[in-house]
mmCIF file of C-alpha atoms in Angstrom:
data_model
loop_
_atom_site.group_PDB
_atom_site.id
_atom_site.type_symbol
_atom_site.label_atom_id
_atom_site.label_comp_id
_atom_site.label_asym_id
_atom_site.label_seq_id
_atom_site.Cartn_x
_atom_site.Cartn_y
_atom_site.Cartn_z
ATOM 1 C CA MET F 179 59.658 14.478 39.418
ATOM 2 C CA LEU F 180 58.693 17.352 41.712
ATOM 3 C CA GLN F 181 62.183 17.363 43.218
ATOM 4 C CA LYS F 182 63.779 17.669 39.759
ATOM 5 C CA LYS F 183 61.642 20.699 38.983
ATOM 6 C CA ILE F 184 62.265 22.478 42.236
ATOM 7 C CA GLY F 185 65.902 21.466 42.783
ATOM 8 C CA LYS F 186 67.284 22.409 46.191
ATOM 9 C CA ILE F 187 64.784 25.218 46.830
ATOM 10 C CA HIS F 188 63.080 24.534 50.178
ATOM 11 C CA LEU F 189 61.096 27.734 50.536
ATOM 12 C CA VAL F 190 59.301 29.693 47.852
ATOM 13 C CA PHE F 191 57.033 32.618 48.633
ATOM 14 C CA ILE F 192 54.040 34.138 46.797
ATOM 15 C CA THR F 193 50.949 36.131 47.657
ATOM 16 C CA ALA F 194 48.191 36.466 45.021
ATOM 17 C CA ALA F 195 44.548 37.463 44.722
ATOM 18 C CA ILE F 196 41.771 34.886 44.544
ATOM 19 C CA LEU F 197 39.964 34.878 41.160
ATOM 20 C CA LEU F 198 36.506 35.423 42.578
ATOM 21 C CA LEU F 199 37.639 37.898 45.274
ATOM 22 C CA PRO F 200 40.110 40.154 43.489
ATOM 23 C CA HIS F 201 40.307 42.736 46.313
ATOM 24 C CA VAL F 202 41.174 40.208 49.080
ATOM 25 C CA SER F 203 44.658 38.639 49.149
ATOM 26 C CA TYR F 204 45.452 35.182 50.510
ATOM 27 C CA SER F 205 48.635 33.168 50.820
ATOM 28 C CA ASP F 206 48.918 29.392 50.940
ATOM 29 C CA ILE F 207 51.460 26.907 52.259
ATOM 30 C CA VAL F 208 51.762 23.336 50.936
ATOM 31 C CA VAL F 209 53.814 20.631 52.637
ATOM 32 C CA THR F 210 54.641 17.637 50.416
ATOM 33 C CA THR F 211 55.135 14.024 51.467
ATOM 34 C CA ASP F 212 58.875 14.283 50.876
ATOM 35 C CA GLY F 213 59.217 17.168 53.338
ATOM 36 C CA MET F 214 59.196 20.133 50.968
ATOM 37 C CA VAL F 215 57.470 23.354 52.063
ATOM 38 C CA LEU F 216 56.046 25.477 49.237
ATOM 39 C CA ASN F 217 54.696 28.956 49.811
ATOM 40 C CA GLY F 218 52.592 30.776 47.210
ATOM 41 C CA LYS F 219 49.017 30.923 45.893
ATOM 42 C CA ILE F 220 46.788 27.977 45.002
ATOM 43 C CA ILE F 221 45.218 29.119 41.734
ATOM 44 C CA GLU F 222 43.439 25.826 40.951
ATOM 45 C CA ASP F 223 42.126 23.112 43.281
ATOM 46 C CA ILE F 224 40.573 19.936 41.842
ATOM 47 C CA THR F 225 39.385 17.968 44.889
ATOM 48 C CA ASN F 226 41.031 14.565 45.334
ATOM 49 C CA ASP F 227 43.017 15.047 42.122
ATOM 50 C CA HIS F 228 45.508 17.915 42.085
ATOM 51 C CA ILE F 229 46.249 21.548 42.882
ATOM 52 C CA ILE F 230 48.164 24.168 40.925
ATOM 53 C CA LEU F 231 50.296 26.501 43.024
ATOM 54 C CA GLY F 232 51.914 29.590 41.586
ATOM 55 C CA ASN F 233 54.743 31.779 42.878
ATOM 56 C CA ASP F 234 57.576 33.964 41.606
ATOM 57 C CA HIS F 235 59.490 30.889 40.432
ATOM 58 C CA GLY F 236 56.719 29.454 38.229
ATOM 59 C CA VAL F 237 53.579 27.313 38.336
ATOM 60 C CA PHE F 238 53.577 23.816 39.906
ATOM 61 C CA ARG F 239 51.050 20.990 39.530
ATOM 62 C CA ILE F 240 50.948 18.818 42.666
ATOM 63 C CA HIS F 241 48.812 15.668 43.002
ATOM 64 C CA TYR F 242 46.870 15.140 46.208
ATOM 65 C CA THR F 243 48.807 11.919 46.804
ATOM 66 C CA GLN F 244 51.969 14.064 47.152
ATOM 67 C CA ILE F 245 50.448 16.487 49.674
ATOM 68 C CA LYS F 246 51.053 15.952 53.406
ATOM 69 C CA ASP F 247 49.504 19.180 54.659
ATOM 70 C CA MET F 248 48.032 22.500 53.395
ATOM 71 C CA HIS F 249 47.580 25.860 55.140
ATOM 72 C CA LYS F 250 45.289 28.512 53.630
ATOM 73 C CA THR F 251 46.143 31.819 55.270
ATOM 74 C CA HIS F 252 44.667 35.295 55.039
ATOM 75 C CA SER F 253 47.893 37.278 54.619
ATOM 76 C CA TYR F 254 51.567 36.819 53.979
ATOM 77 C CA ARG F 255 52.166 37.765 57.669
ATOM 78 C CA GLU F 256 50.335 34.585 58.704
ATOM 79 C CA ASP F 257 52.678 32.668 56.353
ATOM 80 C CA VAL F 258 55.622 34.176 58.154
ATOM 81 C CA LYS F 259 54.283 33.044 61.558
ATOM 82 C CA ILE F 260 53.496 29.494 60.322
ATOM 83 C CA LEU F 261 56.909 29.134 58.685
ATOM 84 C CA LYS F 262 58.675 30.359 61.829
ATOM 85 C CA LYS F 263 56.753 27.761 63.864
ATOM 86 C CA MET F 264 58.051 25.148 61.406
ATOM 87 C CA GLY F 265 61.534 26.379 62.150
ATOM 88 C CA LYS F 266 62.085 27.941 58.731
ATOM 89 C CA SER F 267 64.045 31.117 58.160
ATOM 90 C CA VAL F 268 61.999 33.627 56.131
ATOM 91 C CA SER F 269 62.434 37.110 54.632
ATOM 92 C CA GLU F 270 59.410 39.389 54.700
ATOM 93 C CA THR F 271 60.835 41.382 51.761
ATOM 94 C CA ASP F 272 61.032 38.202 49.657
ATOM 95 C CA ILE F 273 57.466 37.333 50.559
ATOM 96 C CA LYS F 274 56.255 40.787 49.456
ATOM 97 C CA THR F 275 58.193 40.512 46.183
ATOM 98 C CA ASN F 276 56.767 37.062 45.506
ATOM 99 C CA PHE F 277 53.313 38.302 46.490
ATOM 100 C CA LYS F 278 53.397 41.025 43.768
ATOM 101 C CA ALA F 279 54.651 38.505 41.195
ATOM 102 C CA GLY F 280 51.813 36.145 42.120
ATOM 103 C CA ILE F 281 49.223 38.919 41.771
ATOM 104 C CA ASP F 282 50.566 39.765 38.313
ATOM 105 C CA LYS F 283 50.339 36.122 37.231
ATOM 106 C CA LEU F 284 46.848 35.801 38.623
ATOM 107 C CA GLU F 285 45.712 38.966 36.841
ATOM 108 C CA ALA F 286 47.285 37.717 33.621
ATOM 109 C CA LYS F 287 45.424 34.434 34.060
ATOM 110 C CA LYS F 288 42.137 36.322 34.586
ATOM 111 C CA ILE F 289 42.750 38.456 31.470
ATOM 112 C CA GLU F 290 43.528 35.323 29.468
ATOM 113 C CA ALA F 291 40.388 33.685 30.836
ATOM 114 C CA LYS F 292 38.321 36.732 29.797
ATOM 115 C CA LYS F 293 39.829 36.671 26.325
ATOM 116 C CA LEU F 294 39.071 32.962 26.038
ATOM 117 C CA GLU F 295 35.511 33.561 27.244
ATOM 118 C CA ALA F 296 35.128 36.404 24.721
ATOM 119 C CA LYS F 297 36.365 34.107 21.959
ATOM 120 C CA LYS F 298 33.924 31.407 23.032
ATOM 121 C CA LEU F 299 31.090 33.951 23.107
ATOM 122 C CA GLU F 300 32.072 35.248 19.668
ATOM 123 C CA ALA F 301 32.222 31.668 18.379
ATOM 124 C CA LYS F 302 28.751 31.014 19.817
ATOM 125 C CA LYS F 303 27.409 34.178 18.153
ATOM 126 C CA HIS F 304 29.021 33.183 14.871
ATOM 127 C CA GLU F 305 27.566 29.675 15.186
ATOM 128 C CA ALA F 306 24.145 31.153 16.006
ATOM 129 C CA LYS F 307 24.345 33.404 12.910
ATOM 130 C CA LYS F 308 25.319 30.410 10.764
ATOM 131 C CA HIS F 309 22.443 28.413 12.243
ATOM 132 C CA GLU F 310 20.017 31.295 11.624
ATOM 133 C CA ALA F 311 21.314 31.660 8.057
ATOM 134 C CA LYS F 312 20.816 27.916 7.511
ATOM 135 C CA LYS F 313 17.266 28.138 8.888
ATOM 136 C CA LEU F 314 16.533 31.113 6.616
ATOM 137 C CA GLU F 315 18.007 29.260 3.639
ATOM 138 C CA ALA F 316 15.934 26.203 4.540
ATOM 139 C CA LYS F 317 12.786 28.362 4.714
ATOM 140 C CA LYS F 318 13.573 29.886 1.314
ATOM 141 C CA LEU F 319 14.187 26.426 -0.111
ATOM 142 C CA GLU F 320 10.924 25.169 1.399
ATOM 143 C CA ALA F 321 9.092 28.195 -0.049
ATOM 144 C CA LYS F 322 10.613 27.461 -3.475
ATOM 145 C CA LYS F 323 9.567 23.819 -3.214
ATOM 146 C CA LEU F 324 6.048 24.842 -2.194
ATOM 147 C CA GLU F 325 5.836 27.330 -5.067
ATOM 148 C CA ALA F 326 7.119 24.646 -7.444
ATOM 149 C CA LYS F 327 4.448 22.235 -6.130
ATOM 150 C CA LYS F 328 1.752 24.877 -6.620
ATOM 151 C CA LEU F 329 3.016 25.589 -10.128
ATOM 152 C CA GLU F 330 3.070 21.868 -10.888
ATOM 153 C CA ALA F 331 -0.465 21.527 -9.497
ATOM 154 C CA ARG F 332 -1.648 24.419 -11.684
ATOM 155 C CA LYS F 333 0.013 22.853 -14.720
ATOM 156 C CA LEU F 334 -1.575 19.504 -13.911
ATOM 157 C CA GLU F 335 -4.964 21.168 -13.459
ATOM 158 C CA ALA F 336 -4.530 22.996 -16.765
ATOM 159 C CA LYS F 337 -3.597 19.711 -18.469
ATOM 160 C CA LYS F 338 -6.636 17.979 -16.963
ATOM 161 C CA LEU F 339 -8.881 20.830 -18.109
ATOM 162 C CA GLU F 340 -7.325 20.775 -21.581
ATOM 163 C CA ALA F 341 -7.794 17.003 -21.708
ATOM 164 C CA LYS F 342 -11.405 17.442 -20.630
ATOM 165 C CA ASN F 343 -11.992 20.081 -23.293
ATOM 166 C CA LEU F 344 -10.325 17.852 -25.883
ATOM 167 C CA GLU F 345 -12.470 14.907 -24.827
ATOM 168 C CA SER F 346 -15.543 17.110 -24.978
ATOM 169 C CA ARG F 347 -14.651 18.245 -28.501
ATOM 170 C CA LYS F 348 -13.960 14.643 -29.548
ATOM 171 C CA LEU F 349 -17.297 13.577 -28.107
ATOM 172 C CA GLU F 350 -19.059 16.352 -29.952
ATOM 173 C CA ALA F 351 -17.263 15.357 -33.163
ATOM 174 C CA ARG F 352 -18.335 11.726 -32.666
ATOM 175 C CA MET F 353 -21.921 12.843 -32.018
ATOM 176 C CA ILE F 354 -21.906 14.844 -35.237
ATOM 177 C CA LYS F 355 -20.480 11.914 -37.176
ATOM 178 C CA ALA F 356 -23.009 9.509 -35.633
ATOM 179 C CA GLY F 357 -25.865 11.951 -35.960
ATOM 180 C CA SER F 358 -26.459 12.155 -32.202
ATOM 181 C CA ILE F 359 -27.734 15.565 -30.965
ATOM 182 C CA GLY F 360 -27.975 17.038 -27.454
ATOM 183 C CA HIS F 361 -30.962 19.132 -26.358
ATOM 184 C CA LEU F 362 -31.094 21.378 -23.297
ATOM 185 C CA LEU F 363 -34.487 22.613 -22.146
ATOM 186 C CA LEU F 364 -34.524 25.444 -19.568
ATOM 187 C CA VAL F 365 -37.068 27.587 -17.734
ATOM 188 C CA SER F 366 -35.513 30.875 -16.590
ATOM 189 C CA PRO F 367 -37.253 33.720 -14.722
ATOM 190 C CA PHE F 368 -35.430 37.053 -14.928
ATOM 191 C CA VAL F 369 -35.339 40.472 -13.249
ATOM 192 C CA VAL F 370 -33.806 43.545 -14.902
ATOM 193 C CA ALA F 371 -33.088 47.091 -13.704
ATOM 194 C CA ASN F 372 -33.957 49.470 -16.560
ATOM 195 C CA ILE F 373 -31.594 52.226 -17.699
ATOM 196 C CA GLY F 374 -32.228 55.154 -20.005
ATOM 197 C CA LYS F 375 -34.949 57.696 -20.721
ATOM 198 C CA MET F 376 -37.793 55.395 -19.643
ATOM 199 C CA GLN F 377 -36.157 54.469 -16.316
ATOM 200 C CA SER F 378 -38.150 57.027 -14.287
ATOM 201 C CA GLY F 379 -41.477 55.670 -15.558
ATOM 202 C CA LEU F 380 -40.508 51.982 -15.648
ATOM 203 C CA PRO F 381 -37.560 51.299 -13.285
ATOM 204 C CA PHE F 382 -37.727 47.485 -13.403
ATOM 205 C CA SER F 383 -38.660 44.682 -15.782
ATOM 206 C CA PHE F 384 -39.202 40.999 -15.185
ATOM 207 C CA GLY F 385 -40.333 37.947 -17.082
ATOM 208 C CA VAL F 386 -39.692 34.324 -17.876
ATOM 209 C CA SER F 387 -38.127 32.512 -20.805
ATOM 210 C CA LEU F 388 -38.483 28.981 -22.105
ATOM 211 C CA THR F 389 -35.092 28.176 -23.666
ATOM 212 C CA GLY F 390 -34.086 25.316 -25.933
ATOM 213 C CA ASP F 391 -30.390 24.789 -26.721
ATOM 214 C CA ILE F 392 -29.682 22.462 -29.654
ATOM 215 C CA GLN F 393 -26.205 21.050 -30.056
ATOM 216 C CA VAL F 394 -24.549 21.573 -33.410
ATOM 217 C CA ALA F 395 -21.077 20.612 -32.094
ATOM 218 C CA SER F 396 -18.644 22.570 -34.192
ATOM 219 C CA ARG F 397 -15.200 21.080 -34.686
ATOM 220 C CA TYR F 398 -13.632 24.545 -34.308
ATOM 221 C CA LYS F 399 -12.778 26.003 -30.919
ATOM 222 C CA TYR F 400 -14.226 29.509 -31.372
ATOM 223 C CA VAL F 401 -17.290 28.573 -33.406
ATOM 224 C CA PRO F 402 -20.422 28.164 -31.222
ATOM 225 C CA GLY F 403 -21.402 24.551 -30.631
ATOM 226 C CA TRP F 404 -25.032 25.222 -29.686
ATOM 227 C CA PHE F 405 -27.999 26.978 -31.275
ATOM 228 C CA ARG F 406 -30.562 28.714 -29.010
ATOM 229 C CA ILE F 407 -34.320 29.218 -29.432
ATOM 230 C CA GLU F 408 -36.255 31.234 -26.840
ATOM 231 C CA LEU F 409 -39.901 31.997 -26.135
ATOM 232 C CA GLN F 410 -40.191 34.847 -23.632
ATOM 233 C CA TYR F 411 -42.731 36.834 -21.757
ATOM 234 C CA TYR F 412 -41.535 40.359 -20.908
ATOM 235 C CA HIS F 413 -43.307 42.665 -18.426
ATOM 236 C CA SER F 414 -42.600 46.081 -16.873
ATOM 237 C CA GLU F 415 -45.079 48.016 -14.772
ATOM 238 C CA ASN F 416 -45.034 51.087 -12.517
ATOM 239 C CA GLY F 417 -48.291 52.843 -11.578
ATOM 240 C CA ILE F 418 -50.268 53.591 -14.752
ATOM 241 C CA ASN F 419 -47.287 52.773 -16.969
ATOM 242 C CA ARG F 420 -47.059 49.236 -18.283
ATOM 243 C CA ILE F 421 -45.302 47.306 -21.045
ATOM 244 C CA SER F 422 -45.810 43.620 -21.764
ATOM 245 C CA ALA F 423 -44.831 41.473 -24.716
ATOM 246 C CA PRO F 424 -44.497 37.871 -25.865
ATOM 247 C CA ARG F 425 -41.158 37.533 -27.658
ATOM 248 C CA PHE F 426 -39.325 35.063 -29.844
ATOM 249 C CA SER F 427 -35.500 34.985 -30.104
ATOM 250 C CA LEU F 428 -32.760 33.076 -31.906
ATOM 251 C CA GLY F 429 -29.050 33.010 -31.147
ATOM 252 C CA ALA F 430 -25.823 31.101 -30.588
ATOM 253 C CA VAL F 431 -24.204 29.684 -27.451
ATOM 254 C CA TRP F 432 -20.500 29.324 -26.685
ATOM 255 C CA LYS F 433 -19.782 26.810 -23.904
ATOM 256 C CA TYR F 434 -16.379 26.298 -22.239
ATOM 257 C CA PRO F 435 -16.068 23.324 -19.847
ATOM 258 C CA LEU F 436 -14.916 24.010 -16.271
ATOM 259 C CA GLU F 437 -14.331 21.945 -13.131
ATOM 260 C CA THR F 438 -15.763 23.678 -10.034
ATOM 261 C CA ARG F 439 -15.052 21.721 -6.820
ATOM 262 C CA GLY F 440 -15.700 18.418 -8.503
ATOM 263 C CA ILE F 441 -18.944 19.620 -10.178
ATOM 264 C CA SER F 442 -19.064 19.609 -13.973
ATOM 265 C CA SER F 443 -19.908 23.009 -15.348
ATOM 266 C CA ASN F 444 -19.648 25.275 -18.389
ATOM 267 C CA LEU F 445 -18.869 28.949 -18.730
ATOM 268 C CA ILE F 446 -21.310 30.206 -21.347
ATOM 269 C CA LEU F 447 -21.927 33.283 -23.482
ATOM 270 C CA SER F 448 -25.097 33.639 -25.532
ATOM 271 C CA PRO F 449 -26.303 36.609 -27.632
ATOM 272 C CA THR F 450 -29.842 36.299 -29.054
ATOM 273 C CA PHE F 451 -31.841 38.523 -31.416
ATOM 274 C CA GLY F 452 -35.605 38.566 -31.379
ATOM 275 C CA ALA F 453 -38.843 40.488 -31.773
ATOM 276 C CA GLY F 454 -42.225 40.763 -30.135
ATOM 277 C CA HIS F 455 -45.428 42.703 -29.982
ATOM 278 C CA TYR F 456 -45.261 45.222 -27.128
ATOM 279 C CA ALA F 457 -48.541 46.347 -25.584
ATOM 280 C CA VAL F 458 -47.965 49.709 -23.888
ATOM 281 C CA ARG F 459 -50.208 51.671 -21.494
ATOM 282 C CA GLY F 460 -49.772 54.997 -19.695
ATOM 283 C CA LYS F 461 -47.662 57.881 -20.909
ATOM 284 C CA TYR F 462 -45.718 55.608 -23.300
ATOM 285 C CA LYS F 463 -48.810 54.083 -24.979
ATOM 286 C CA GLY F 464 -47.778 55.518 -28.331
ATOM 287 C CA ALA F 465 -44.939 52.981 -28.405
ATOM 288 C CA THR F 466 -47.278 49.987 -28.857
ATOM 289 C CA GLY F 467 -46.232 47.697 -31.727
ATOM 290 C CA PHE F 468 -43.643 45.219 -32.970
ATOM 291 C CA LYS F 469 -40.083 45.874 -31.853
ATOM 292 C CA TRP F 470 -36.830 43.972 -32.069
ATOM 293 C CA ASN F 471 -34.633 43.221 -29.073
ATOM 294 C CA LEU F 472 -31.124 42.022 -28.208
ATOM 295 C CA THR F 473 -30.420 39.875 -25.149
ATOM 296 C CA ILE F 474 -26.945 38.817 -23.961
ATOM 297 C CA THR F 475 -26.562 36.323 -21.132
ATOM 298 C CA SER F 476 -23.348 35.048 -19.544
ATOM 299 C CA GLY F 477 -22.632 32.855 -16.555
ATOM 300 C CA LEU F 478 -22.257 29.278 -15.436
ATOM 301 C CA GLU F 479 -24.049 26.053 -16.207
ATOM 302 C CA PHE F 480 -23.863 23.409 -13.449
ATOM 303 C CA PHE F 481 -24.616 19.760 -14.226
ATOM 304 C CA PHE F 482 -26.016 17.284 -11.706
ATOM 305 C CA SER F 483 -26.289 14.168 -13.836
ATOM 306 C CA SER F 484 -28.675 15.357 -16.602
ATOM 307 C CA TRP F 485 -30.182 18.161 -14.529
ATOM 308 C CA VAL F 486 -28.892 21.679 -15.127
ATOM 309 C CA PHE F 487 -28.785 24.837 -12.968
ATOM 310 C CA THR F 488 -27.871 28.189 -14.601
ATOM 311 C CA PRO F 489 -27.202 31.481 -12.744
ATOM 312 C CA HIS F 490 -26.579 34.182 -15.383
ATOM 313 C CA ILE F 491 -26.041 37.918 -15.779
ATOM 314 C CA ARG F 492 -28.462 39.411 -18.327
ATOM 315 C CA PHE F 493 -28.276 42.456 -20.598
ATOM 316 C CA GLU F 494 -31.451 43.672 -22.370
ATOM 317 C CA TYR F 495 -31.879 46.109 -25.229
ATOM 318 C CA ILE F 496 -35.297 46.913 -26.751
ATOM 319 C CA HIS F 497 -35.258 49.139 -29.794
ATOM 320 C CA ASN F 498 -37.832 51.921 -29.441
ATOM 321 C CA GLY F 499 -36.708 54.774 -31.644
ATOM 322 C CA ALA F 500 -35.658 57.759 -29.540
ATOM 323 C CA ARG F 501 -36.617 55.970 -26.300
ATOM 324 C CA PRO F 502 -34.841 52.592 -26.290
ATOM 325 C CA ILE F 503 -34.978 50.469 -23.149
ATOM 326 C CA PHE F 504 -31.698 49.228 -21.653
ATOM 327 C CA GLY F 505 -31.500 46.909 -18.689
ATOM 328 C CA ILE F 506 -29.027 44.884 -16.620
ATOM 329 C CA GLY F 507 -30.119 42.070 -14.327
ATOM 330 C CA ILE F 508 -30.029 38.367 -13.589
ATOM 331 C CA ASN F 509 -31.844 35.238 -14.601
ATOM 332 C CA ILE F 510 -31.843 31.904 -12.768
ATOM 333 C CA GLY F 511 -32.666 28.826 -14.824
ATOM 334 C CA ALA F 512 -33.206 25.135 -14.283
ATOM 335 C CA GLY F 513 -33.640 22.422 -16.858
ATOM 336 C CA TYR F 514 -32.781 19.008 -18.251
ATOM 337 C CA LEU F 515 -30.234 17.811 -20.801
ATOM 338 C CA PHE F 516 -31.566 15.343 -23.370
ATOM 339 C CA SER F 517 -29.446 13.255 -25.703
ATOM 340 C CA ILE F 518 -31.066 11.906 -28.895
ATOM 341 C CA LYS F 519 -29.226 8.960 -30.460
ATOM 342 C CA PRO F 520 -29.730 7.891 -34.074
ATOM 343 C CA PRO F 521 -31.625 4.666 -34.749
ATOM 344 C CA ALA F 522 -29.507 1.536 -35.185
ATOM 345 C CA ASN F 523 -28.500 0.657 -38.767
ATOM 346 C CA SER F 524 -30.830 -2.115 -39.894
ATOM 347 C CA SER F 525 -28.641 -3.197 -42.796
#
């Protein structure tokens, strides 16, 4: 097959640059098993498989099984000497011409290799961008799924809370129908920072209240379901100034069920109106007498079985003509929830 490609050409000459050493030129001579002598540049050498030799006449692939001998020289002049020793007639001008042609082919091969490498690099960059875009899309999708899960969890929690509220209202309705009534008894100490014209003389107030909440269980959502009765002791003292009073109050309680980390609780709001006899000493002693008061408390009610714990914010107003007493503070209560069931029907 090699003979068909080459025909009757016995000598071919080329000098080319090595790919990795572009500034150093080498020539090569290959002797085949059928006696052919090829001169040019080996531009590819796969050990024990094949070589590719290029010259001015083209590019030739030669298997190692077809190679009798190879000479790797350092210049075309060495090729001339080796060929003369073999008894071959050579032309130095032809060798130089073939050398330039070989260099051109080698340079073209290097440029093509660079272009191919650039294409591969561009393809890798494009693939990396696609991969990064996929990762970003996957992150966005995961974020959407997470947000959807959170939304679903919130909806589920809202449904559970609504179901709990509905069950609570149904229970209250059944208690009303059956005549069963709940009672909550609380003891709540309180501390209040006074505001207003009497603040300088009496900056703080404190006291304790005995509170009874009676369930009336309204069937309507915004109508209070509890009625409140309070007995209080109110006291404020600073130097010679002192106010103290036993008080009695009545009011309503709105309770909204909550679920706080697995603990049953209510959010409550309770305004109460009351009156008491205020004993006053010091520079305000002229204010002694009966006065009415408004108290608003709001906060949470935590249930541990039938035991109740209530941290609340407290607002106080005591009517005292031109010198009313305002106050904002807290009260902490503890108590017990009683449930009174009607006697069984004897009929």
